[in-house]
Amino acid sequence: MLLLRLLAQYPVRCGKRYIRRLGSVPFQDDLDPLEDEAFGLEDFKHYEPTEQTRKQLKNIETAVSASDSVQEHVQPSGHRDLEAISKIRSPLAVVSKLSNPFLNLAIEDYIYNNMPFKNTQDKKATFNRLMFYVNSPCVVIGKNQNPWKEVNLPLLTSLRIPLVRRKSGGGTVVHDNGNVNFSFMTSKHQFDRFTFANVVVDSVNADKDSSAVKLKVNERGDIVTDVDSLKVSGSAYKVSKGKSYHHGTMLLNSRLDILGQLLHRDEEKLGVVDAMNSISSVKSKVANIGLSNETFIEIVTKGFGNMVTRDEELLENPKGPAESKKEVSEEEPSEIDSFNEMFNLSDFAQSSSTPVSTLSIPTFVIDSNVTLPQSIIDEAESLKKWGWIYGNTPKFAHTLTNEKFKFSIKFNVDKNAVIEGFELAFPEDDTGILSKEKIQSSFEYLDQVIQQGKDQAVGERLKYTGSGVAGFIINDMISDWIGESIDGTS
């Protein structure tokens, strides 16, 4: 078959644990020495792995060396290969070893858009996809959220951590090397907030080789710890074009202290944001579950295979799995079986101890050897643009108060994150170190620029950035304060 000849070129792994180097420290390369002491990050920056961790690293590197030598002889996959495999009409798992958050979101979107529609006359239950990726440190907001309200932007700027806006809803999450992102893709009519959450929970709870925290799914569809109901996964959903996906984070060994600081805003310092048209995050206490990234990917992929097998056996033979097995033995080998046989993966296609068999899901690994289609590169570049990350914010108001100068300023920010205007307010007792007149005169140039911009195209109007606004305020002390309060630039 043409499909199988194409698949022969792919670096594929199935049913084994994915090895990556351990001991890397989230945010380590992003820390600003000037801010270490202020934010209590000094010890974190100079973290050193324990002796036990070093031994584990050495053992893992030795164990993986043989696998690496084999991969050196695998022909790099081209973009046509990725395009072809994303369209196969059978369940598929994808593991991205890339760490760029913009690329990973673009790849996720590409796989979703290329996933075949289910033919209602096809006996197969689904052409479901499951994707995993681990991003370098970043903060990810939902499609309809306000970054000035959800994130400590000055701290983000100081640590040089990128802000990312995804194309699905939901709340704000922090990604680092101790967090694995998963994305379950299926048809629109099979969309359910609970289905894959239960697969994840059952997979983790059934893993006998780990000491992971036991989990459950609450009434909102969130994955939480069984005893204390601490949240371990943030989820978001998308339904479009007859398809749907549930993607989420899984806190395995994340730096929860850093996570908390990045999402904490001190309104006395950073101001009050009235984001009347935006979706606010639901604040929850969180916890790590303690699994390694590789173990989580392996056991959830196995759970995905079990789910697909159960669905297909029930559709093909409602009488029960025993009859289903009898029918399968009389048929031609399935596409999955042929796939496994071609790559000598049959040993990994283990049967469950339960009456329902376990399907060995083929897994496509995306690494630096895979040439990505230009559409993925273009999408990643689009996700990086200021107009998407910040400009997609619905209109809002941001009020800053300065106790030293005894005044407050309210910025009215229109759609596309351009400044519509501002209002100054002073207390009745003018006791600040600058007079009311001096303060007002400091903003005259800014007001002129804003008013002139109203006759210009959106792209030419003044954007709501700290450095952009501060540059038109003539008093240096006030200028620095406003720039720092908006986003940490001035």
GROMACS .gro file of C-alpha atoms in nm:
model
  490
    1MET     CA    1   0.000   0.000   0.000
    2LEU     CA    2   0.111   0.354  -0.078
    3LEU     CA    3   0.040   0.459   0.279
    4LEU     CA    4   0.263   0.188   0.424
    5ARG     CA    5   0.544   0.274   0.181
    6LEU     CA    6   0.524   0.632   0.305
    7LEU     CA    7   0.522   0.521   0.665
    8ALA     CA    8   0.840   0.321   0.608
    9GLN     CA    9   1.033   0.649   0.603
   10TYR     CA   10   0.916   0.768   0.941
   11PRO     CA   11   1.106   0.754   1.270
   12VAL     CA   12   0.834   0.580   1.469
   13ARG     CA   13   0.829   0.454   1.825
   14CYS     CA   14   0.545   0.276   1.990
   15GLY     CA   15   0.484   0.141   2.338
   16LYS     CA   16   0.821   0.237   2.493
   17ARG     CA   17   0.912   0.518   2.727
   18TYR     CA   18   1.042   0.833   2.565
   19ILE     CA   19   1.380   0.933   2.703
   20ARG     CA   20   1.483   1.295   2.738
   21ARG     CA   21   1.752   1.449   2.948
   22LEU     CA   22   1.654   1.520   3.304
   23GLY     CA   23   1.783   1.775   3.549
   24SER     CA   24   1.722   2.088   3.339
   25VAL     CA   25   1.589   2.375   3.543
   26PRO     CA   26   1.280   2.568   3.427
   27PHE     CA   27   1.356   2.939   3.377
   28GLN     CA   28   1.729   2.886   3.451
   29ASP     CA   29   1.844   3.066   3.138
   30ASP     CA   30   1.582   3.337   3.170
   31LEU     CA   31   1.660   3.477   3.513
   32ASP     CA   32   1.769   3.839   3.540
   33PRO     CA   33   2.038   3.872   3.810
   34LEU     CA   34   1.904   4.214   3.905
   35GLU     CA   35   1.569   4.062   3.996
   36ASP     CA   36   1.683   3.744   4.172
   37GLU     CA   37   1.682   3.883   4.522
   38ALA     CA   38   1.365   4.088   4.474
   39PHE     CA   39   1.161   3.785   4.370
   40GLY     CA   40   1.333   3.523   4.584
   41LEU     CA   41   1.477   3.341   4.283
   42GLU     CA   42   1.846   3.330   4.377
   43ASP     CA   43   1.844   2.974   4.511
   44PHE     CA   44   1.637   2.854   4.219
   45LYS     CA   45   1.876   2.994   3.960
   46HIS     CA   46   2.177   2.820   4.109
   47TYR     CA   47   2.001   2.488   4.153
   48GLU     CA   48   2.231   2.185   4.119
   49PRO     CA   49   2.103   1.828   4.070
   50THR     CA   50   2.153   1.591   4.360
   51GLU     CA   51   2.399   1.302   4.342
   52GLN     CA   52   2.109   1.063   4.294
   53THR     CA   53   1.984   1.270   4.000
   54ARG     CA   54   2.331   1.266   3.842
   55LYS     CA   55   2.341   0.886   3.867
   56GLN     CA   56   1.996   0.863   3.708
   57LEU     CA   57   2.111   1.088   3.425
   58LYS     CA   58   2.417   0.872   3.361
   59ASN     CA   59   2.210   0.553   3.357
   60ILE     CA   60   1.953   0.702   3.122
   61GLU     CA   61   2.218   0.835   2.883
   62THR     CA   62   2.382   0.491   2.871
   63ALA     CA   63   2.050   0.316   2.811
   64VAL     CA   64   1.950   0.549   2.530
   65SER     CA   65   2.283   0.548   2.344
   66ALA     CA   66   2.193   0.240   2.137
   67SER     CA   67   1.862   0.393   2.036
   68ASP     CA   68   2.035   0.718   1.937
   69SER     CA   69   2.281   0.533   1.714
   70VAL     CA   70   1.993   0.372   1.528
   71GLN     CA   71   1.820   0.703   1.478
   72GLU     CA   72   2.132   0.845   1.311
   73HIS     CA   73   2.065   0.614   1.016
   74VAL     CA   74   1.701   0.708   0.977
   75GLN     CA   75   1.639   0.937   0.685
   76PRO     CA   76   1.504   1.274   0.806
   77SER     CA   77   1.133   1.308   0.742
   78GLY     CA   78   1.026   1.583   0.504
   79HIS     CA   79   0.719   1.802   0.526
   80ARG     CA   80   0.532   1.573   0.286
   81ASP     CA   81   0.582   1.288   0.532
   82LEU     CA   82   0.427   1.488   0.816
   83GLU     CA   83   0.142   1.588   0.590
   84ALA     CA   84   0.078   1.228   0.489
   85ILE     CA   85   0.091   1.080   0.836
   86SER     CA   86  -0.137   1.351   0.974
   87LYS     CA   87  -0.405   1.228   0.734
   88ILE     CA   88  -0.392   0.853   0.801
   89ARG     CA   89  -0.735   0.705   0.863
   90SER     CA   90  -0.654   0.537   1.192
   91PRO     CA   91  -0.576   0.654   1.547
   92LEU     CA   92  -0.237   0.819   1.588
   93ALA     CA   93  -0.021   0.957   1.869
   94VAL     CA   94   0.227   1.238   1.806
   95VAL     CA   95   0.512   1.337   2.038
   96SER     CA   96   0.681   1.669   1.966
   97LYS     CA   97   1.031   1.696   2.106
   98LEU     CA   98   1.044   2.061   2.008
   99SER     CA   99   1.025   2.308   2.296
  100ASN     CA  100   0.918   2.624   2.114
  101PRO     CA  101   0.564   2.700   2.240
  102PHE     CA  102   0.464   2.884   1.923
  103LEU     CA  103   0.576   2.596   1.702
  104ASN     CA  104   0.404   2.336   1.919
  105LEU     CA  105   0.073   2.522   1.909
  106ALA     CA  106   0.107   2.556   1.532
  107ILE     CA  107   0.183   2.184   1.495
  108GLU     CA  108  -0.115   2.099   1.715
  109ASP     CA  109  -0.337   2.315   1.495
  110TYR     CA  110  -0.195   2.154   1.179
  111ILE     CA  111  -0.260   1.799   1.302
  112TYR     CA  112  -0.611   1.899   1.409
  113ASN     CA  113  -0.693   2.057   1.073
  114ASN     CA  114  -0.555   1.758   0.878
  115MET     CA  115  -0.726   1.491   1.087
  116PRO     CA  116  -0.974   1.310   0.856
  117PHE     CA  117  -1.345   1.351   0.906
  118LYS     CA  118  -1.519   1.039   1.024
  119ASN     CA  119  -1.724   0.871   0.754
  120THR     CA  120  -2.049   0.761   0.918
  121GLN     CA  121  -2.044   0.444   0.704
  122ASP     CA  122  -1.689   0.355   0.814
  123LYS     CA  123  -1.679   0.076   1.071
  124LYS     CA  124  -1.389   0.237   1.254
  125ALA     CA  125  -1.499   0.442   1.552
  126THR     CA  126  -1.266   0.738   1.504
  127PHE     CA  127  -0.950   0.874   1.353
  128ASN     CA  128  -0.860   1.022   1.688
  129ARG     CA  129  -0.530   1.196   1.751
  130LEU     CA  130  -0.330   1.234   2.071
  131MET     CA  131  -0.041   1.480   2.087
  132PHE     CA  132   0.214   1.548   2.361
  133TYR     CA  133   0.466   1.830   2.393
  134VAL     CA  134   0.679   1.998   2.660
  135ASN     CA  135   0.734   2.371   2.615
  136SER     CA  136   1.021   2.584   2.734
  137PRO     CA  137   0.908   2.822   3.013
  138CYS     CA  138   0.619   3.042   2.902
  139VAL     CA  139   0.280   3.171   3.012
  140VAL     CA  140  -0.020   3.080   2.795
  141ILE     CA  141  -0.348   3.272   2.804
  142GLY     CA  142  -0.683   3.176   2.653
  143LYS     CA  143  -0.818   3.317   2.329
  144ASN     CA  144  -1.054   3.562   2.502
  145GLN     CA  145  -0.843   3.667   2.799
  146ASN     CA  146  -0.680   3.993   2.904
  147PRO     CA  147  -0.304   3.958   2.970
  148TRP     CA  148  -0.288   4.278   3.175
  149LYS     CA  149  -0.536   4.123   3.416
  150GLU     CA  150  -0.424   3.760   3.417
  151VAL     CA  151  -0.045   3.788   3.426
  152ASN     CA  152   0.225   3.972   3.619
  153LEU     CA  153   0.357   4.132   3.300
  154PRO     CA  154   0.643   4.326   3.466
  155LEU     CA  155   0.781   4.002   3.614
  156LEU     CA  156   0.733   3.824   3.282
  157THR     CA  157   0.930   4.101   3.110
  158SER     CA  158   1.202   4.093   3.375
  159LEU     CA  159   1.252   3.717   3.340
  160ARG     CA  160   1.221   3.736   2.959
  161ILE     CA  161   0.957   3.464   2.957
  162PRO     CA  162   0.734   3.472   2.647
  163LEU     CA  163   0.361   3.528   2.665
  164VAL     CA  164   0.155   3.308   2.433
  165ARG     CA  165  -0.211   3.335   2.334
  166ARG     CA  166  -0.367   3.010   2.217
  167LYS     CA  167  -0.668   2.976   1.989
  168SER     CA  168  -0.885   2.789   2.236
  169GLY     CA  169  -1.072   2.922   2.536
  170GLY     CA  170  -1.001   2.853   2.900
  171GLY     CA  171  -0.777   3.015   3.156
  172THR     CA  172  -0.413   3.108   3.198
  173VAL     CA  173  -0.148   2.843   3.260
  174VAL     CA  174   0.228   2.835   3.311
  175HIS     CA  175   0.440   2.587   3.116
  176ASP     CA  176   0.785   2.466   3.214
  177ASN     CA  177   0.996   2.153   3.176
  178GLY     CA  178   0.806   1.978   3.455
  179ASN     CA  179   0.474   2.006   3.275
  180VAL     CA  180   0.352   1.790   2.986
  181ASN     CA  181   0.087   1.923   2.751
  182PHE     CA  182  -0.156   1.680   2.590
  183SER     CA  183  -0.414   1.729   2.318
  184PHE     CA  184  -0.689   1.477   2.245
  185MET     CA  185  -0.859   1.530   1.909
  186THR     CA  186  -1.180   1.365   1.798
  187SER     CA  187  -1.500   1.435   1.605
  188LYS     CA  188  -1.748   1.704   1.703
  189HIS     CA  189  -2.024   1.459   1.793
  190GLN     CA  190  -1.789   1.275   2.028
  191PHE     CA  191  -1.685   1.589   2.216
  192ASP     CA  192  -1.713   1.556   2.592
  193ARG     CA  193  -1.533   1.745   2.869
  194PHE     CA  194  -1.502   1.427   3.075
  195THR     CA  195  -1.405   1.151   2.829
  196PHE     CA  196  -1.033   1.207   2.795
  197ALA     CA  197  -0.997   1.348   3.145
  198ASN     CA  198  -1.113   1.007   3.269
  199VAL     CA  199  -0.865   0.833   3.038
  200VAL     CA  200  -0.581   1.035   3.191
  201VAL     CA  201  -0.700   0.970   3.547
  202ASP     CA  202  -0.749   0.597   3.492
  203SER     CA  203  -0.408   0.568   3.325
  204VAL     CA  204  -0.225   0.742   3.610
  205ASN     CA  205  -0.413   0.558   3.884
  206ALA     CA  206  -0.353   0.219   3.718
  207ASP     CA  207   0.024   0.262   3.686
  208LYS     CA  208   0.161   0.011   3.938
  209ASP     CA  209   0.524   0.115   3.891
  210SER     CA  210   0.482   0.472   4.011
  211SER     CA  211   0.411   0.647   4.337
  212ALA     CA  212   0.209   0.918   4.167
  213VAL     CA  213  -0.065   1.097   4.355
  214LYS     CA  214  -0.406   0.938   4.296
  215LEU     CA  215  -0.641   1.147   4.085
  216LYS     CA  216  -1.008   1.199   4.011
  217VAL     CA  217  -1.225   1.408   3.777
  218ASN     CA  218  -1.445   1.665   3.951
  219GLU     CA  219  -1.788   1.788   3.847
  220ARG     CA  220  -1.638   2.056   3.618
  221GLY     CA  221  -1.427   1.805   3.429
  222ASP     CA  222  -1.105   1.916   3.600
  223ILE     CA  223  -0.839   1.663   3.695
  224VAL     CA  224  -0.765   1.699   4.067
  225THR     CA  225  -0.598   1.503   4.346
  226ASP     CA  226  -0.823   1.240   4.499
  227VAL     CA  227  -0.780   1.343   4.863
  228ASP     CA  228  -0.739   1.722   4.867
  229SER     CA  229  -0.897   1.812   4.530
  230LEU     CA  230  -0.589   2.012   4.430
  231LYS     CA  231  -0.586   2.092   4.060
  232VAL     CA  232  -0.314   1.917   3.857
  233SER     CA  233  -0.435   1.993   3.505
  234GLY     CA  234  -0.570   2.301   3.330
  235SER     CA  235  -0.794   2.224   3.032
  236ALA     CA  236  -0.921   2.412   2.729
  237TYR     CA  237  -1.150   2.302   2.448
  238LYS     CA  238  -1.225   2.381   2.086
  239VAL     CA  239  -1.511   2.265   1.864
  240SER     CA  240  -1.505   2.358   1.494
  241LYS     CA  241  -1.540   2.217   1.143
  242GLY     CA  242  -1.694   1.893   1.261
  243LYS     CA  243  -1.400   1.825   1.492
  244SER     CA  244  -1.307   1.895   1.852
  245TYR     CA  245  -1.013   1.884   2.085
  246HIS     CA  246  -0.944   1.882   2.455
  247HIS     CA  247  -0.597   2.000   2.537
  248GLY     CA  248  -0.452   2.042   2.880
  249THR     CA  249  -0.150   2.071   3.100
  250MET     CA  250  -0.036   1.809   3.348
  251LEU     CA  251   0.169   1.928   3.643
  252LEU     CA  252   0.427   1.656   3.701
  253ASN     CA  253   0.727   1.829   3.856
  254SER     CA  254   0.671   2.199   3.786
  255ARG     CA  255   0.809   2.486   3.992
  256LEU     CA  256   0.483   2.581   4.161
  257ASP     CA  257   0.641   2.872   4.350
  258ILE     CA  258   0.743   3.039   4.023
  259LEU     CA  259   0.405   2.956   3.872
  260GLY     CA  260   0.233   3.141   4.156
  261GLN     CA  261   0.447   3.451   4.120
  262LEU     CA  262   0.391   3.479   3.745
  263LEU     CA  263   0.014   3.471   3.787
  264HIS     CA  264  -0.004   3.694   4.096
  265ARG     CA  265  -0.078   4.064   4.043
  266ASP     CA  266  -0.046   4.313   4.327
  267GLU     CA  267  -0.315   4.563   4.229
  268GLU     CA  268  -0.165   4.833   4.449
  269LYS     CA  269   0.146   4.823   4.232
  270LEU     CA  270   0.015   4.706   3.896
  271GLY     CA  271  -0.328   4.869   3.902
  272VAL     CA  272  -0.686   4.750   3.867
  273VAL     CA  273  -0.795   4.610   3.531
  274ASP     CA  274  -1.164   4.626   3.443
  275ALA     CA  275  -1.183   4.360   3.172
  276MET     CA  276  -1.557   4.358   3.130
  277ASN     CA  277  -1.555   4.164   2.801
  278SER     CA  278  -1.280   3.913   2.877
  279ILE     CA  279  -1.285   3.567   3.032
  280SER     CA  280  -1.125   3.552   3.376
  281SER     CA  281  -0.928   3.255   3.502
  282VAL     CA  282  -1.066   3.051   3.790
  283LYS     CA  283  -0.807   3.057   4.068
  284SER     CA  284  -0.732   2.713   4.212
  285LYS     CA  285  -0.478   2.555   4.443
  286VAL     CA  286  -0.248   2.329   4.244
  287ALA     CA  287  -0.016   2.032   4.298
  288ASN     CA  288   0.234   1.813   4.114
  289ILE     CA  289   0.165   1.441   4.072
  290GLY     CA  290   0.532   1.336   4.068
  291LEU     CA  291   0.552   1.125   3.751
  292SER     CA  292   0.834   1.169   3.500
  293ASN     CA  293   0.743   1.319   3.163
  294GLU     CA  294   0.830   0.994   2.985
  295THR     CA  295   0.618   0.777   3.212
  296PHE     CA  296   0.317   1.005   3.177
  297ILE     CA  297   0.341   1.001   2.797
  298GLU     CA  298   0.374   0.622   2.791
  299ILE     CA  299   0.087   0.535   3.022
  300VAL     CA  300  -0.157   0.787   2.873
  301THR     CA  301  -0.074   0.667   2.521
  302LYS     CA  302  -0.155   0.315   2.641
  303GLY     CA  303  -0.481   0.442   2.790
  304PHE     CA  304  -0.561   0.610   2.459
  305GLY     CA  305  -0.510   0.274   2.286
  306ASN     CA  306  -0.739   0.100   2.533
  307MET     CA  307  -1.009   0.360   2.474
  308VAL     CA  308  -0.988   0.329   2.096
  309THR     CA  309  -0.999  -0.051   2.116
  310ARG     CA  310  -1.308  -0.051   2.337
  311ASP     CA  311  -1.487   0.196   2.110
  312GLU     CA  312  -1.408  -0.001   1.796
  313GLU     CA  313  -1.504  -0.338   1.941
  314LEU     CA  314  -1.835  -0.204   2.067
  315LEU     CA  315  -1.917  -0.052   1.728
  316GLU     CA  316  -1.808  -0.353   1.526
  317ASN     CA  317  -1.976  -0.609   1.752
  318PRO     CA  318  -2.229  -0.487   2.009
  319LYS     CA  319  -2.263  -0.849   2.130
  320GLY     CA  320  -1.934  -0.831   2.316
  321PRO     CA  321  -1.556  -0.849   2.289
  322ALA     CA  322  -1.542  -1.230   2.259
  323GLU     CA  323  -1.740  -1.226   1.935
  324SER     CA  324  -1.536  -0.927   1.820
  325LYS     CA  325  -1.210  -1.120   1.862
  326LYS     CA  326  -1.356  -1.412   1.663
  327GLU     CA  327  -1.450  -1.181   1.376
  328VAL     CA  328  -1.114  -1.006   1.371
  329SER     CA  329  -0.926  -1.336   1.337
  330GLU     CA  330  -1.113  -1.408   1.013
  331GLU     CA  331  -1.044  -1.068   0.856
  332GLU     CA  332  -0.752  -0.915   0.670
  333PRO     CA  333  -0.486  -0.762   0.899
  334SER     CA  334  -0.589  -0.414   1.007
  335GLU     CA  335  -0.395  -0.102   0.908
  336ILE     CA  336  -0.258  -0.081   1.262
  337ASP     CA  337  -0.147  -0.447   1.251
  338SER     CA  338   0.030  -0.390   0.919
  339PHE     CA  339   0.192  -0.079   1.062
  340ASN     CA  340   0.319  -0.271   1.365
  341GLU     CA  341   0.445  -0.562   1.156
  342MET     CA  342   0.635  -0.336   0.917
  343PHE     CA  343   0.824  -0.171   1.202
  344ASN     CA  344   0.863  -0.487   1.413
  345LEU     CA  345   0.638  -0.340   1.679
  346SER     CA  346   0.423  -0.646   1.736
  347ASP     CA  347   0.591  -0.718   2.070
  348PHE     CA  348   0.456  -0.389   2.199
  349ALA     CA  349   0.097  -0.468   2.100
  350GLN     CA  350   0.013  -0.635   2.427
  351SER     CA  351  -0.326  -0.771   2.518
  352SER     CA  352  -0.502  -0.648   2.826
  353SER     CA  353  -0.577  -0.886   3.112
  354THR     CA  354  -0.936  -0.772   3.075
  355PRO     CA  355  -1.164  -0.909   2.801
  356VAL     CA  356  -1.093  -0.596   2.594
  357SER     CA  357  -0.762  -0.602   2.404
  358THR     CA  358  -0.508  -0.319   2.406
  359LEU     CA  359  -0.437  -0.147   2.077
  360SER     CA  360  -0.074  -0.053   2.012
  361ILE     CA  361  -0.099   0.304   1.888
  362PRO     CA  362   0.162   0.410   1.629
  363THR     CA  363   0.352   0.716   1.747
  364PHE     CA  364   0.511   0.976   1.522
  365VAL     CA  365   0.801   1.167   1.681
  366ILE     CA  366   0.864   1.525   1.569
  367ASP     CA  367   1.218   1.640   1.637
  368SER     CA  368   1.473   1.875   1.481
  369ASN     CA  369   1.521   1.632   1.189
  370VAL     CA  370   1.163   1.678   1.071
  371THR     CA  371   1.116   1.953   0.815
  372LEU     CA  372   0.794   2.129   0.907
  373PRO     CA  373   0.551   2.242   0.637
  374GLN     CA  374   0.568   2.614   0.562
  375SER     CA  375   0.211   2.655   0.686
  376ILE     CA  376   0.326   2.553   1.036
  377ILE     CA  377   0.614   2.803   1.026
  378ASP     CA  378   0.378   3.077   0.909
  379GLU     CA  379   0.126   2.996   1.182
  380ALA     CA  380   0.397   3.002   1.449
  381GLU     CA  381   0.512   3.344   1.328
  382SER     CA  382   0.153   3.465   1.337
  383LEU     CA  383   0.117   3.349   1.698
  384LYS     CA  384   0.424   3.556   1.792
  385LYS     CA  385   0.282   3.885   1.669
  386TRP     CA  386   0.195   4.157   1.918
  387GLY     CA  387  -0.135   4.208   1.741
  388TRP     CA  388  -0.241   3.853   1.828
  389ILE     CA  389  -0.095   3.820   2.179
  390TYR     CA  390  -0.201   4.162   2.305
  391GLY     CA  391  -0.407   4.318   2.027
  392ASN     CA  392  -0.669   4.044   2.038
  393THR     CA  393  -0.776   4.163   2.385
  394PRO     CA  394  -1.132   4.299   2.411
  395LYS     CA  395  -1.160   4.662   2.522
  396PHE     CA  396  -1.082   4.731   2.887
  397ALA     CA  397  -0.985   4.996   3.141
  398HIS     CA  398  -0.667   5.002   3.350
  399THR     CA  399  -0.649   5.230   3.655
  400LEU     CA  400  -0.312   5.308   3.817
  401THR     CA  401  -0.280   5.490   4.149
  402ASN     CA  402   0.036   5.659   4.276
  403GLU     CA  403   0.037   5.735   4.648
  404LYS     CA  404   0.360   5.933   4.620
  405PHE     CA  405   0.224   6.177   4.363
  406LYS     CA  406  -0.131   6.159   4.498
  407PHE     CA  407  -0.319   6.096   4.175
  408SER     CA  408  -0.461   5.814   3.965
  409ILE     CA  409  -0.489   5.765   3.592
  410LYS     CA  410  -0.743   5.551   3.410
  411PHE     CA  411  -0.646   5.432   3.061
  412ASN     CA  412  -0.934   5.337   2.832
  413VAL     CA  413  -0.804   5.076   2.590
  414ASP     CA  414  -1.003   4.996   2.277
  415LYS     CA  415  -1.006   4.675   2.074
  416ASN     CA  416  -0.673   4.599   1.907
  417ALA     CA  417  -0.519   4.723   2.235
  418VAL     CA  418  -0.492   5.085   2.117
  419ILE     CA  419  -0.542   5.371   2.361
  420GLU     CA  420  -0.876   5.548   2.328
  421GLY     CA  421  -0.804   5.803   2.600
  422PHE     CA  422  -0.723   5.854   2.967
  423GLU     CA  423  -0.865   6.027   3.274
  424LEU     CA  424  -0.670   6.186   3.560
  425ALA     CA  425  -0.814   6.198   3.914
  426PHE     CA  426  -0.684   6.386   4.218
  427PRO     CA  427  -0.785   6.379   4.586
  428GLU     CA  428  -0.942   6.689   4.734
  429ASP     CA  429  -0.636   6.761   4.946
  430ASP     CA  430  -0.352   6.826   4.704
  431THR     CA  431  -0.061   6.703   4.917
  432GLY     CA  432   0.156   6.530   4.657
  433ILE     CA  433   0.516   6.619   4.584
  434LEU     CA  434   0.405   6.768   4.251
  435SER     CA  435   0.121   7.011   4.198
  436LYS     CA  436  -0.191   6.913   4.010
  437GLU     CA  437  -0.095   7.149   3.729
  438LYS     CA  438   0.252   6.997   3.694
  439ILE     CA  439   0.109   6.648   3.671
  440GLN     CA  440  -0.152   6.749   3.415
  441SER     CA  441   0.108   6.920   3.200
  442SER     CA  442   0.316   6.601   3.203
  443PHE     CA  443   0.040   6.425   3.007
  444GLU     CA  444  -0.039   6.694   2.748
  445TYR     CA  445   0.188   6.548   2.480
  446LEU     CA  446   0.044   6.199   2.535
  447ASP     CA  447  -0.307   6.337   2.495
  448GLN     CA  448  -0.215   6.505   2.165
  449VAL     CA  449  -0.073   6.181   2.026
  450ILE     CA  450  -0.385   5.986   2.126
  451GLN     CA  451  -0.623   6.240   1.972
  452GLN     CA  452  -0.425   6.260   1.647
  453GLY     CA  453  -0.425   5.882   1.624
  454LYS     CA  454  -0.805   5.864   1.615
  455ASP     CA  455  -0.795   5.979   1.252
  456GLN     CA  456  -0.537   5.717   1.157
  457ALA     CA  457  -0.556   5.350   1.069
  458VAL     CA  458  -0.556   5.109   1.362
  459GLY     CA  459  -0.199   5.006   1.291
  460GLU     CA  460  -0.082   5.366   1.327
  461ARG     CA  461  -0.254   5.436   1.657
  462LEU     CA  462  -0.073   5.427   1.993
  463LYS     CA  463  -0.056   5.074   2.129
  464TYR     CA  464  -0.097   5.007   2.499
  465THR     CA  465   0.261   4.926   2.589
  466GLY     CA  466   0.463   5.057   2.880
  467SER     CA  467   0.741   5.194   2.664
  468GLY     CA  468   0.497   5.338   2.410
  469VAL     CA  469   0.293   5.529   2.667
  470ALA     CA  470   0.589   5.631   2.883
  471GLY     CA  471   0.767   5.784   2.585
  472PHE     CA  472   0.508   6.062   2.560
  473ILE     CA  473   0.504   6.157   2.932
  474ILE     CA  474   0.751   6.439   2.993
  475ASN     CA  475   0.805   6.386   3.367
  476ASP     CA  476   1.067   6.110   3.401
  477MET     CA  477   0.952   5.984   3.742
  478ILE     CA  478   0.589   5.954   3.632
  479SER     CA  479   0.695   5.809   3.298
  480ASP     CA  480   0.904   5.533   3.459
  481TRP     CA  481   0.629   5.445   3.705
  482ILE     CA  482   0.361   5.411   3.437
  483GLY     CA  483   0.581   5.211   3.202
  484GLU     CA  484   0.677   4.967   3.477
  485SER     CA  485   0.317   4.931   3.594
  486ILE     CA  486   0.177   4.856   3.249
  487ASP     CA  487   0.416   4.582   3.142
  488GLY     CA  488   0.761   4.639   3.290
  489THR     CA  489   0.894   4.851   3.002
  490SER     CA  490   0.957   5.224   3.006
   0.00000   0.00000   0.00000
